[in-house]
PDB file of C-alpha atoms in Angstrom:
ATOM      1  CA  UNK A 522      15.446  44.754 329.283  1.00 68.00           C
ATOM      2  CA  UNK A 523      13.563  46.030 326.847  1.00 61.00           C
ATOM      3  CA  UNK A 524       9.709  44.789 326.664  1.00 46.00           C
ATOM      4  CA  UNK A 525       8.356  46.354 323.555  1.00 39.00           C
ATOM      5  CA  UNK A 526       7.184  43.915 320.974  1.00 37.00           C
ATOM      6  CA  UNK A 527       9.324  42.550 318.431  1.00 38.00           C
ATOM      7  CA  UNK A 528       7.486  40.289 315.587  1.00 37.00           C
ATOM      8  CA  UNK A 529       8.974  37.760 313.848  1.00 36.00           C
ATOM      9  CA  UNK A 530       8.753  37.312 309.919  1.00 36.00           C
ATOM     10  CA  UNK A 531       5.200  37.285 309.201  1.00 40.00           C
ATOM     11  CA  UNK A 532       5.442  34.233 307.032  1.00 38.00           C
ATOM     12  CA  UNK A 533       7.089  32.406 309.970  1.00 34.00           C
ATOM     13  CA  UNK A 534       4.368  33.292 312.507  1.00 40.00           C
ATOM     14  CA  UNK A 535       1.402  33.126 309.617  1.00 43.00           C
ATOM     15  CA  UNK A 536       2.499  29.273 308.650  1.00 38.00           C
ATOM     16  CA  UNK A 537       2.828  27.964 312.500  1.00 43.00           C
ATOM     17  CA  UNK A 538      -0.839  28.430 312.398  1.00 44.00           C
ATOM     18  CA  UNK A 539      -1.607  25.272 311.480  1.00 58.00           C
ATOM     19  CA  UNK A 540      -4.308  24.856 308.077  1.00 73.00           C
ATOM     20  CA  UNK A 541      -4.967  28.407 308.831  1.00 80.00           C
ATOM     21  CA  UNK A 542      -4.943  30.749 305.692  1.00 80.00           C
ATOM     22  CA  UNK A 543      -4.307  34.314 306.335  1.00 83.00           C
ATOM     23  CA  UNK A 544      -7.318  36.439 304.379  1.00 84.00           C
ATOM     24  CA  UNK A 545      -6.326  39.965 303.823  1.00 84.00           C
ATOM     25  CA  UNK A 546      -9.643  43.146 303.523  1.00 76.00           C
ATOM     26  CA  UNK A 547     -10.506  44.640 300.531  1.00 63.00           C
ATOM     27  CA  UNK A 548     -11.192  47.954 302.717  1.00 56.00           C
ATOM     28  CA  UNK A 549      -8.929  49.851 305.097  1.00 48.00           C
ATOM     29  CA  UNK A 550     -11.932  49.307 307.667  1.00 49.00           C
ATOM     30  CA  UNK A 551     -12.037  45.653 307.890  1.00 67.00           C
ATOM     31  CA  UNK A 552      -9.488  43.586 309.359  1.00 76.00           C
ATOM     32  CA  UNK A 553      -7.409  40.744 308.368  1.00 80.00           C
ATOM     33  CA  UNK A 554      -9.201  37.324 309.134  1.00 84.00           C
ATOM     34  CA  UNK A 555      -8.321  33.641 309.162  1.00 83.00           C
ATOM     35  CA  UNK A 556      -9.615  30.640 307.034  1.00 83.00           C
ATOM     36  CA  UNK A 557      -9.729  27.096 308.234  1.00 80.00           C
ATOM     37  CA  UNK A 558      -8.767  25.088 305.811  1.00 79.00           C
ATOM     38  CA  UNK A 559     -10.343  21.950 306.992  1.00 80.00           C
ATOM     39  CA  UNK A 560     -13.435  23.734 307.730  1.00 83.00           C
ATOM     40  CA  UNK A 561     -13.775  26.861 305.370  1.00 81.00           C
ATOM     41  CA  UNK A 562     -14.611  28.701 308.968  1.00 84.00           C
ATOM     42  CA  UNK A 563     -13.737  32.451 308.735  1.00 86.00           C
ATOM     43  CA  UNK A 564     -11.660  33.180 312.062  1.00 83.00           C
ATOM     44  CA  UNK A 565     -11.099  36.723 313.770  1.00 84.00           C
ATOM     45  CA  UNK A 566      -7.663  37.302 314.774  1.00 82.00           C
ATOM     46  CA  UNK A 567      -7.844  38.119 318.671  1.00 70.00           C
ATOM     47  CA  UNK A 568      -4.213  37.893 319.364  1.00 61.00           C
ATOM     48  CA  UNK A 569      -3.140  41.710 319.317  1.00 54.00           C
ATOM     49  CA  UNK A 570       0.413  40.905 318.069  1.00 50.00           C
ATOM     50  CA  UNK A 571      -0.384  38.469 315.765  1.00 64.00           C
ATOM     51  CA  UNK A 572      -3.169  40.657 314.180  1.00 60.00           C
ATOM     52  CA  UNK A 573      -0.236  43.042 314.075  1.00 58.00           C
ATOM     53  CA  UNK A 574       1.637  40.906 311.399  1.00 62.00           C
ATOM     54  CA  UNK A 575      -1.075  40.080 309.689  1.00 69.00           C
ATOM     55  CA  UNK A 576      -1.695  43.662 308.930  1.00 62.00           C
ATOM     56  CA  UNK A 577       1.568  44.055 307.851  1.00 59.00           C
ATOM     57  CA  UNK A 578       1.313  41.114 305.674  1.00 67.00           C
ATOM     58  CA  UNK A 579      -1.728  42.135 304.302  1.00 70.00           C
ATOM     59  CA  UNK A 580      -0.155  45.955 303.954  1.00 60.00           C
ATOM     60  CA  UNK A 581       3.529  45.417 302.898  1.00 54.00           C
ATOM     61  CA  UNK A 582       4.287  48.828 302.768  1.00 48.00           C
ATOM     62  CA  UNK A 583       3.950  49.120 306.223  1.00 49.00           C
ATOM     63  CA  UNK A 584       7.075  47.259 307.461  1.00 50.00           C
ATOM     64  CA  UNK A 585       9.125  49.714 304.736  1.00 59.00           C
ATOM     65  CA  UNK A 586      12.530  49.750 306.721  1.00 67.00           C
ATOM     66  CA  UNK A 587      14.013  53.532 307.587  1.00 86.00           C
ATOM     67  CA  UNK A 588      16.677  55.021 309.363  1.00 91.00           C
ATOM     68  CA  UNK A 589      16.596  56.660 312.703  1.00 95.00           C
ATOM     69  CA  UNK A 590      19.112  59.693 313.541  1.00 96.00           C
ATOM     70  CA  UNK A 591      21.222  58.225 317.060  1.00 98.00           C
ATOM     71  CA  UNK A 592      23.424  61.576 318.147  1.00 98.00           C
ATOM     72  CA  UNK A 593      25.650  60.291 321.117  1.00 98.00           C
ATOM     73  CA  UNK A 594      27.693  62.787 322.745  1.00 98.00           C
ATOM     74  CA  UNK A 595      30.919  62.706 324.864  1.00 98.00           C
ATOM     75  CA  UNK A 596      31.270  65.161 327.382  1.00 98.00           C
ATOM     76  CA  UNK A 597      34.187  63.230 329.471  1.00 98.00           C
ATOM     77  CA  UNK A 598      37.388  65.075 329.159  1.00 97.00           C
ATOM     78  CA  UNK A 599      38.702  61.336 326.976  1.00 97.00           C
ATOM     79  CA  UNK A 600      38.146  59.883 323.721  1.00 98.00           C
ATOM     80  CA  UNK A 601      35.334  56.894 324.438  1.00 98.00           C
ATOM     81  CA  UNK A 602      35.124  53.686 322.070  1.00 98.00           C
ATOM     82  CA  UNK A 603      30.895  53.156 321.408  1.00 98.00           C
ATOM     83  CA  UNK A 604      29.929  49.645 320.008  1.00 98.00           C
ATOM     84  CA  UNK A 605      26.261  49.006 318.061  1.00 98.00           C
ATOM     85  CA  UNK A 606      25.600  44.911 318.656  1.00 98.00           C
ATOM     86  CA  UNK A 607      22.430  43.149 317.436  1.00 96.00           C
ATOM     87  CA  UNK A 608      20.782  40.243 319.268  1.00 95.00           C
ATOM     88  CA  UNK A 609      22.459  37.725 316.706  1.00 95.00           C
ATOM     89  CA  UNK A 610      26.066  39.106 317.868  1.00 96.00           C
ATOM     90  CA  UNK A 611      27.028  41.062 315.107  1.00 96.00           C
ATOM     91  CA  UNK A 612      27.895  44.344 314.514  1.00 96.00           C
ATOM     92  CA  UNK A 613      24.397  46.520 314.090  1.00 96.00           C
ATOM     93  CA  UNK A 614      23.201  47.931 311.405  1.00 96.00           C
ATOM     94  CA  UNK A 615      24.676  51.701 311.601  1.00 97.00           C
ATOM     95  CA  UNK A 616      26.236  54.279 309.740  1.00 97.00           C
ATOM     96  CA  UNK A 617      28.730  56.127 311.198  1.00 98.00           C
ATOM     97  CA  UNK A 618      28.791  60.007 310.413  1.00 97.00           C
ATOM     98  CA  UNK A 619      29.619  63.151 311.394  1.00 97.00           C
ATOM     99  CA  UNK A 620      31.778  63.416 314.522  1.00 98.00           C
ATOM    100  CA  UNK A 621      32.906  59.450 315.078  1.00 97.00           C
ATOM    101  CA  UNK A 622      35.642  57.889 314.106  1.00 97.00           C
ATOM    102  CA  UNK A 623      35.112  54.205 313.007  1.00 96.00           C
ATOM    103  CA  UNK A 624      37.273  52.041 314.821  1.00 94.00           C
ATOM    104  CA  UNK A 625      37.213  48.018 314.877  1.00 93.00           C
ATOM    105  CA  UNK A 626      33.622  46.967 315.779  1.00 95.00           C
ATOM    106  CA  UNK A 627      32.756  50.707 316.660  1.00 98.00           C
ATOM    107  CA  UNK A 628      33.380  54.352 316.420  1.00 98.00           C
ATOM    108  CA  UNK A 629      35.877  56.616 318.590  1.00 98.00           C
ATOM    109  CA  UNK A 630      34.269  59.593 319.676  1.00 98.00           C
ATOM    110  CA  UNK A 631      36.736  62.222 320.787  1.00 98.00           C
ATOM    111  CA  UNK A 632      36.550  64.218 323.973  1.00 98.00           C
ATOM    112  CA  UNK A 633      33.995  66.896 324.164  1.00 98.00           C
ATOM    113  CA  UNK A 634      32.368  65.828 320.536  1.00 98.00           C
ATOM    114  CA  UNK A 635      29.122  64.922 319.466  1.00 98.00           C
ATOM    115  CA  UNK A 636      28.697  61.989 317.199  1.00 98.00           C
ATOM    116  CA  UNK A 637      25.830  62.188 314.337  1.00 98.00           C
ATOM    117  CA  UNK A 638      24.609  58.427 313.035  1.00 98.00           C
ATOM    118  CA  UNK A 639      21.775  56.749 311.175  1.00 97.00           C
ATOM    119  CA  UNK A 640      20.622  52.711 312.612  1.00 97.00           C
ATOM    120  CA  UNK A 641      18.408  50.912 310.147  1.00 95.00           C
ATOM    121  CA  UNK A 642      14.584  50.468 311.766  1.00 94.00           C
ATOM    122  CA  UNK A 643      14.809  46.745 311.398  1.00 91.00           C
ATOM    123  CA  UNK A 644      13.013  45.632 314.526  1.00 92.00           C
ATOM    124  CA  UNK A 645      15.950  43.634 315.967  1.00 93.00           C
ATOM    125  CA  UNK A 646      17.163  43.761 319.747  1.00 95.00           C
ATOM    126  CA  UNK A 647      20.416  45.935 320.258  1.00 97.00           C
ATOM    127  CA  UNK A 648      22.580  46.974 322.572  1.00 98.00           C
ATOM    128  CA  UNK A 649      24.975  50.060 322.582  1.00 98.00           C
ATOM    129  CA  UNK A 650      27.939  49.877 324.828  1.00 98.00           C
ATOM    130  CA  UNK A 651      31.298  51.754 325.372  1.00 98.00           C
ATOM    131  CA  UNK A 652      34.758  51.472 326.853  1.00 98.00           C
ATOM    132  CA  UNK A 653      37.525  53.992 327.423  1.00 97.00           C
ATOM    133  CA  UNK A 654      39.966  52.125 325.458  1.00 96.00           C
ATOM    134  CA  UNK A 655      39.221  50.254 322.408  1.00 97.00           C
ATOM    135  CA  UNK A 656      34.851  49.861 320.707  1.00 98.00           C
ATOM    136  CA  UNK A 657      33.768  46.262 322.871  1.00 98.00           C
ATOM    137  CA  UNK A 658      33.713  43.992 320.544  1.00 97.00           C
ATOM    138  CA  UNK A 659      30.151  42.342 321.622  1.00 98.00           C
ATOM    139  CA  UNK A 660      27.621  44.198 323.463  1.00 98.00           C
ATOM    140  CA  UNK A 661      25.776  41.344 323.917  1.00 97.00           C
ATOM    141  CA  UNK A 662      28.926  40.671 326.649  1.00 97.00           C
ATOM    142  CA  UNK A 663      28.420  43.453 328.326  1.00 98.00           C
ATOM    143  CA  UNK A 664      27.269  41.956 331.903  1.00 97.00           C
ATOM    144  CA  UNK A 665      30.378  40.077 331.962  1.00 97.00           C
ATOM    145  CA  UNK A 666      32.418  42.529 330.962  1.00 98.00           C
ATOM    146  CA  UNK A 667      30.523  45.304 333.734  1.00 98.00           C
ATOM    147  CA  UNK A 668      30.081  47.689 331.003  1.00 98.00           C
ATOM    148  CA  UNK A 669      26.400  49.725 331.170  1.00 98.00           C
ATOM    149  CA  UNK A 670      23.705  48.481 328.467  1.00 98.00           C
ATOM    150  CA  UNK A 671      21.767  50.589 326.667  1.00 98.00           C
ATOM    151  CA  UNK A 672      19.061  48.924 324.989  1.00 98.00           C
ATOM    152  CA  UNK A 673      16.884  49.624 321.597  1.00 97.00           C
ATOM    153  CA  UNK A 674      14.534  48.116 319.283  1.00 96.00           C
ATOM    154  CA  UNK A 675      14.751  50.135 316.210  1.00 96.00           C
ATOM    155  CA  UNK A 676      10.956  49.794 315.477  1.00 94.00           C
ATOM    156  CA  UNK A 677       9.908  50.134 311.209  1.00 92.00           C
ATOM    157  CA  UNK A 678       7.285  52.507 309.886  1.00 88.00           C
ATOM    158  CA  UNK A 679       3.688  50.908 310.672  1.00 83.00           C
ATOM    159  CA  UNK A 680       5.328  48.436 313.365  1.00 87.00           C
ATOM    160  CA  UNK A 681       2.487  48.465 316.226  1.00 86.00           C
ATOM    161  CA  UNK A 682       5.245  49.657 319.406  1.00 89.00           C
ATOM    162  CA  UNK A 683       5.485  52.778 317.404  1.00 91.00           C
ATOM    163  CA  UNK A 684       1.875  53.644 318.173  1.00 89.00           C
ATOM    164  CA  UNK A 685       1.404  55.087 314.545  1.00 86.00           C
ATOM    165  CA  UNK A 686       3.944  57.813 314.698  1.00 86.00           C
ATOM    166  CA  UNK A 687       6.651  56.369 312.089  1.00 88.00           C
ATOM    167  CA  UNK A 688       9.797  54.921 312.831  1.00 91.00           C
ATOM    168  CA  UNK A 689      10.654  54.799 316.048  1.00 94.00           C
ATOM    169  CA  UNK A 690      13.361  53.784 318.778  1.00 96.00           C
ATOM    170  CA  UNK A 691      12.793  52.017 322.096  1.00 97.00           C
ATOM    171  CA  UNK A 692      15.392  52.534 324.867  1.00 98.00           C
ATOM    172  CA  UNK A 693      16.015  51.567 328.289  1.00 98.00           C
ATOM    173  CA  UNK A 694      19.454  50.973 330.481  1.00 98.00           C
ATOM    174  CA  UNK A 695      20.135  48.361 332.287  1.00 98.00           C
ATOM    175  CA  UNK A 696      22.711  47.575 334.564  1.00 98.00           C
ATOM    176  CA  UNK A 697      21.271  44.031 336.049  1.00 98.00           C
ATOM    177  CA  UNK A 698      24.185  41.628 337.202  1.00 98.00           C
ATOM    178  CA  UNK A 699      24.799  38.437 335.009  1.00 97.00           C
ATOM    179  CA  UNK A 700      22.986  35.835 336.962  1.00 96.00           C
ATOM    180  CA  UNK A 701      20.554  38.027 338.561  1.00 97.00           C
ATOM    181  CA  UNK A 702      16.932  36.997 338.879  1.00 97.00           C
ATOM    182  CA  UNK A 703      13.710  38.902 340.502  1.00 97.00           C
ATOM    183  CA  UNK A 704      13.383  36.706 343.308  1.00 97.00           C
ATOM    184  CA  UNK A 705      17.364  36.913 343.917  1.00 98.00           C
ATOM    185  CA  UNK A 706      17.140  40.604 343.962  1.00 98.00           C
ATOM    186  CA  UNK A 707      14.075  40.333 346.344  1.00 97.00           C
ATOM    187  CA  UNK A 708      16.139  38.054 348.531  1.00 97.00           C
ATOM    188  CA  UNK A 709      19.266  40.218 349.007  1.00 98.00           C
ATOM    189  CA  UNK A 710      20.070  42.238 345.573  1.00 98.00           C
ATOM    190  CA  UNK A 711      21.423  39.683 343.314  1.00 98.00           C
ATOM    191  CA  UNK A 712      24.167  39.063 346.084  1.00 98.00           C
ATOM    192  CA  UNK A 713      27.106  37.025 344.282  1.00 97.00           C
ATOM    193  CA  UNK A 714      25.773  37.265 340.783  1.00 97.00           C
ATOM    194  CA  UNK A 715      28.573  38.870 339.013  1.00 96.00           C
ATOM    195  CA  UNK A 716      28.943  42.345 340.167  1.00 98.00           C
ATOM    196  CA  UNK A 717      26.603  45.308 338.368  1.00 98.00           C
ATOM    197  CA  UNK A 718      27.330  45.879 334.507  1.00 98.00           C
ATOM    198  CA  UNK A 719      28.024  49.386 334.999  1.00 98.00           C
ATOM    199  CA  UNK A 720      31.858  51.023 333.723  1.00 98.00           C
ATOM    200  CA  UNK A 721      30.171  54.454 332.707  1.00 98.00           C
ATOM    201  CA  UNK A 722      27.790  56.931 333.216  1.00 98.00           C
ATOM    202  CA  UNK A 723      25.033  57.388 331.060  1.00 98.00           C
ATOM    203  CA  UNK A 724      21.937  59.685 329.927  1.00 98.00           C
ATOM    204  CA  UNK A 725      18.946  58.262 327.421  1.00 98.00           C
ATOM    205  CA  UNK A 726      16.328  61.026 325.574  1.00 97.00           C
ATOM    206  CA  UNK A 727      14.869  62.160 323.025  1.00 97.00           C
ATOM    207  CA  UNK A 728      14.995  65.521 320.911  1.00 93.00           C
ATOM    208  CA  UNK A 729      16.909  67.320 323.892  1.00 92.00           C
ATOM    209  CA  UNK A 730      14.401  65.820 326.004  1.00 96.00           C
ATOM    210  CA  UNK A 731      16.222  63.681 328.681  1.00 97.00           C
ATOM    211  CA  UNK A 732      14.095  60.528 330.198  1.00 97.00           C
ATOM    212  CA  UNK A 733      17.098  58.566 331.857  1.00 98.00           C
ATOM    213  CA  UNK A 734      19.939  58.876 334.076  1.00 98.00           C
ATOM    214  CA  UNK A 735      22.784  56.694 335.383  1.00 98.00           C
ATOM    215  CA  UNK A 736      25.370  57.824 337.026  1.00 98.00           C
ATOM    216  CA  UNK A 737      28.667  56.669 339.582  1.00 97.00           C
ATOM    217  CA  UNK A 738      29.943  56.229 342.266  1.00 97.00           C
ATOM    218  CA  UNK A 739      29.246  52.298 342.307  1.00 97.00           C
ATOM    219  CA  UNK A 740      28.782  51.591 345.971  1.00 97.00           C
ATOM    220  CA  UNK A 741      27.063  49.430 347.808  1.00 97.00           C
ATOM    221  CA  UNK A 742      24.006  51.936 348.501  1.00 97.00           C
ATOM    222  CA  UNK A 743      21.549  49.385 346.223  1.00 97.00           C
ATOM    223  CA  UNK A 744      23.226  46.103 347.541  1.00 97.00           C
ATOM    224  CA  UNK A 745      26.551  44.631 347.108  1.00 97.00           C
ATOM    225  CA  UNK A 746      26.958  43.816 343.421  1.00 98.00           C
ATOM    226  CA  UNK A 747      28.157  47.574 343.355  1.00 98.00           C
ATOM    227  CA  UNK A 748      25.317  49.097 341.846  1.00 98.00           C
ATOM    228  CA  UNK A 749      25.867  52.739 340.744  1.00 98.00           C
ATOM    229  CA  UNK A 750      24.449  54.885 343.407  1.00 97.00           C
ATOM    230  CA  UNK A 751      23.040  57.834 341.264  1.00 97.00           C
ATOM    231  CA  UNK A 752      21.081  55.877 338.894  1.00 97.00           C
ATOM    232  CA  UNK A 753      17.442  56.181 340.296  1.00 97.00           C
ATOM    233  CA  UNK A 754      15.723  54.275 342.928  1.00 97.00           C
ATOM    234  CA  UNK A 755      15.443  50.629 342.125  1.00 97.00           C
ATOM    235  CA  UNK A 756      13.153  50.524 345.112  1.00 97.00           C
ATOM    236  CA  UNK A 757      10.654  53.175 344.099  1.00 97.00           C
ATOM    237  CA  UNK A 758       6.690  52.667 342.411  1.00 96.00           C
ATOM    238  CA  UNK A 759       7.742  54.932 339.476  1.00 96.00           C
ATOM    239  CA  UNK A 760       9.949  55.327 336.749  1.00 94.00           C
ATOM    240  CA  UNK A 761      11.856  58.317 334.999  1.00 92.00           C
ATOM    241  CA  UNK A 762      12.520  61.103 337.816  1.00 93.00           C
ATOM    242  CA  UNK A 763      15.551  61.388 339.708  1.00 91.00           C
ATOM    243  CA  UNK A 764      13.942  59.741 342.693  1.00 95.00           C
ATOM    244  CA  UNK A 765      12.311  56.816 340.644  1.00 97.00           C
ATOM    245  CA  UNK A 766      13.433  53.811 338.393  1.00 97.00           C
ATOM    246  CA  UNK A 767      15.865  55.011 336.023  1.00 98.00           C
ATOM    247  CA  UNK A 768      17.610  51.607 334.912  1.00 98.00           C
ATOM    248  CA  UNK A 769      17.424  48.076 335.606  1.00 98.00           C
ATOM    249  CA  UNK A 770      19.080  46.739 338.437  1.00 98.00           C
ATOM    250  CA  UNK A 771      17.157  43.587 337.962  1.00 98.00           C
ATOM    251  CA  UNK A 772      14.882  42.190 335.547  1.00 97.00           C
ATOM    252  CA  UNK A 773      11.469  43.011 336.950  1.00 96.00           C
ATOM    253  CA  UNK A 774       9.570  40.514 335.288  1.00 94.00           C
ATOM    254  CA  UNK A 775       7.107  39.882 338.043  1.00 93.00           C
ATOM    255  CA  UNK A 776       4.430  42.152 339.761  1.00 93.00           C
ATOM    256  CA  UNK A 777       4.170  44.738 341.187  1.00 93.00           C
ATOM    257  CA  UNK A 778       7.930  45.569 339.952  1.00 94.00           C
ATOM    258  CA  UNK A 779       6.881  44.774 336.324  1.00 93.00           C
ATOM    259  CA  UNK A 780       4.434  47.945 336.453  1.00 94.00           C
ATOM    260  CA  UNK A 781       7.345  50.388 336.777  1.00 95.00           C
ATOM    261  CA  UNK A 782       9.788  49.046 334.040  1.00 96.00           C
ATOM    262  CA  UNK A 783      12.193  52.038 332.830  1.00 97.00           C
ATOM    263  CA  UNK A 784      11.867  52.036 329.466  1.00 95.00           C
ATOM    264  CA  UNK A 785      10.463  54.271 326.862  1.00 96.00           C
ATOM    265  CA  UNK A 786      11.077  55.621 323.010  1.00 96.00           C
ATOM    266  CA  UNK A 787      11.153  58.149 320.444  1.00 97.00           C
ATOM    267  CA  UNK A 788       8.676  58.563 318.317  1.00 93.00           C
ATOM    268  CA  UNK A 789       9.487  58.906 314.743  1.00 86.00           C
ATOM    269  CA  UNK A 790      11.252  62.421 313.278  1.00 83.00           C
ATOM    270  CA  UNK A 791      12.913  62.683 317.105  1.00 95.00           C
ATOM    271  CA  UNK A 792      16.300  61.684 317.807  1.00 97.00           C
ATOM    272  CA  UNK A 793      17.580  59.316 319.872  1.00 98.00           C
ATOM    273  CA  UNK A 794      20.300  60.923 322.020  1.00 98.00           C
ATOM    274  CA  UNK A 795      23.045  59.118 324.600  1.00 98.00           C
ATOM    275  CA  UNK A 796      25.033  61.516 326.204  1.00 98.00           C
ATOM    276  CA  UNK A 797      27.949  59.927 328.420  1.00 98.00           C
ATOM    277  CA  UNK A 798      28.390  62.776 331.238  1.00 98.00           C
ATOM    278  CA  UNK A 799      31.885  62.932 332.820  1.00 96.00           C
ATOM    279  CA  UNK A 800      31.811  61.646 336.297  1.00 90.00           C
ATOM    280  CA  UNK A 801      32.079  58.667 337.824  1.00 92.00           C
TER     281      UNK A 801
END
């Protein structure tokens, strides 16, 4: 559910501005403006995301694509199967190093073992996802499998989510049913929407730092779409403590919910760690 920004091809956003030609500084103090090419009108680009690919258009090396260390670790006393799945259904782009094992669409990771890989920062949504017998072969199937989400943007250097710190990763879990909506969670928690996509517990952080936590027995102590019960309070005004949101249960789209989404990142140099926890 993740809500960070991701921009599309600058030349594809740049030419839906219709007779609009994109007019790039001479000085790293000005800003990129717009000409009207009907009018010869100089225009100042308001939109905040749009202005954000027109920097990048005007700065190419910007949007330089890098790689961003991903360390998932396996504490469960069993191998676990970890899949990497891009918004366009394929496999993501990762490299799979020390510690995993690649195995059909993923990598094995062997009881007790950490697992050291690199994802290319290209600014696509992802998913990771796991299973306890073979990598799933589309994370992007996950609610209807019931297998836990855990969602990134891999953000490039200069990319505006990154808030100037490099490469970066956003990340959020989400365990929201298939069909479920904000006002069908307000109504009676997503009753009869598919069941929770939850098969495993899982931690989110950065650098040793941990910022999420989802965790079993899936009971009916959030509803009856067997939500996990240890997984934060879907209910609460916050986000990130034990006691607050931790994941998405639903999507939280609408106010007030939308203030407290779960979802946060690592800014570049840190490493994005998922540790699966044994338990339930």
């Amino acid at each position: 559910m993740i809500i960070a920004a991701m921009l599309a091809s600058p030349s594809i956003v740049l030419a839906a501005q219709n007779n609009l030609t994109l007019i790039c500084p001479s000085d790293a103090t000005s800003e990129p403006q717009f000409k009207d090419a009907n009018t010869d009108a100089i225009l100042p680009i308001t939109d905040p995301q749009l202005k954000a690919v027109a920097v990048e258009s005007c700065n190419p090396a910007l949007s330089v694509v890098k790689s961003a260390p991903v360390k998932i670790v396996n504490l469960r006393s069993a191998p676990i199967f970890v899949s990497f799945t891009t918004s366009d259904f394929k496999s993501g782009p990762i490299t799979w190093g020390a510690g995993c094992t690649t195995s059909g669409t993923g990598a094995r990771i062997a009881a007790g073992a950490t697992c050291l890989a690199t994802v290319s920062s290209n600014g696509m949504s992802s998913r990771f996802c796991a299973a306890l017998n073979q990598p799933p072969a589309n994370c992007y199937n996950a609610q209807a499998n019931h297998q836990t989400m855990i969602e990134t943007i891999f953000l490039p250097v200069g990319a505006p989510g990154c808030f100037k710190t490099g490469n970066c990763v956003w990340f959020d879990i989400s365990v929201i049913p298939s069909n479920c909506t904000d006002a069908l969670w307000k109504r009676n928690q997503c009753a009869r929407t598919g069941g929770a996509s939850y098969n495993l517990p899982v931690t989110l952080g950065c650098s040793g730092v941990t910022y999420y936590a989802c965790q079993g027995p899936a009971n009916n102590t959030y509803g009856p779409e067997n939500y996990p019960s240890h997984c934060g309070n879907p209910f609460a005004a916050c986000e990130s403590t034990p006691s607050c949101q931790n994941a998405y249960f639903y999507p939280m789209f609408d106010p007030p919910a939308n203030k407290y989404q779960p979802n946060n990142y690592c800014k570049g140099g840190q490493v994005f760690t998922i540790t699966f926890p044994s338990g339930q």
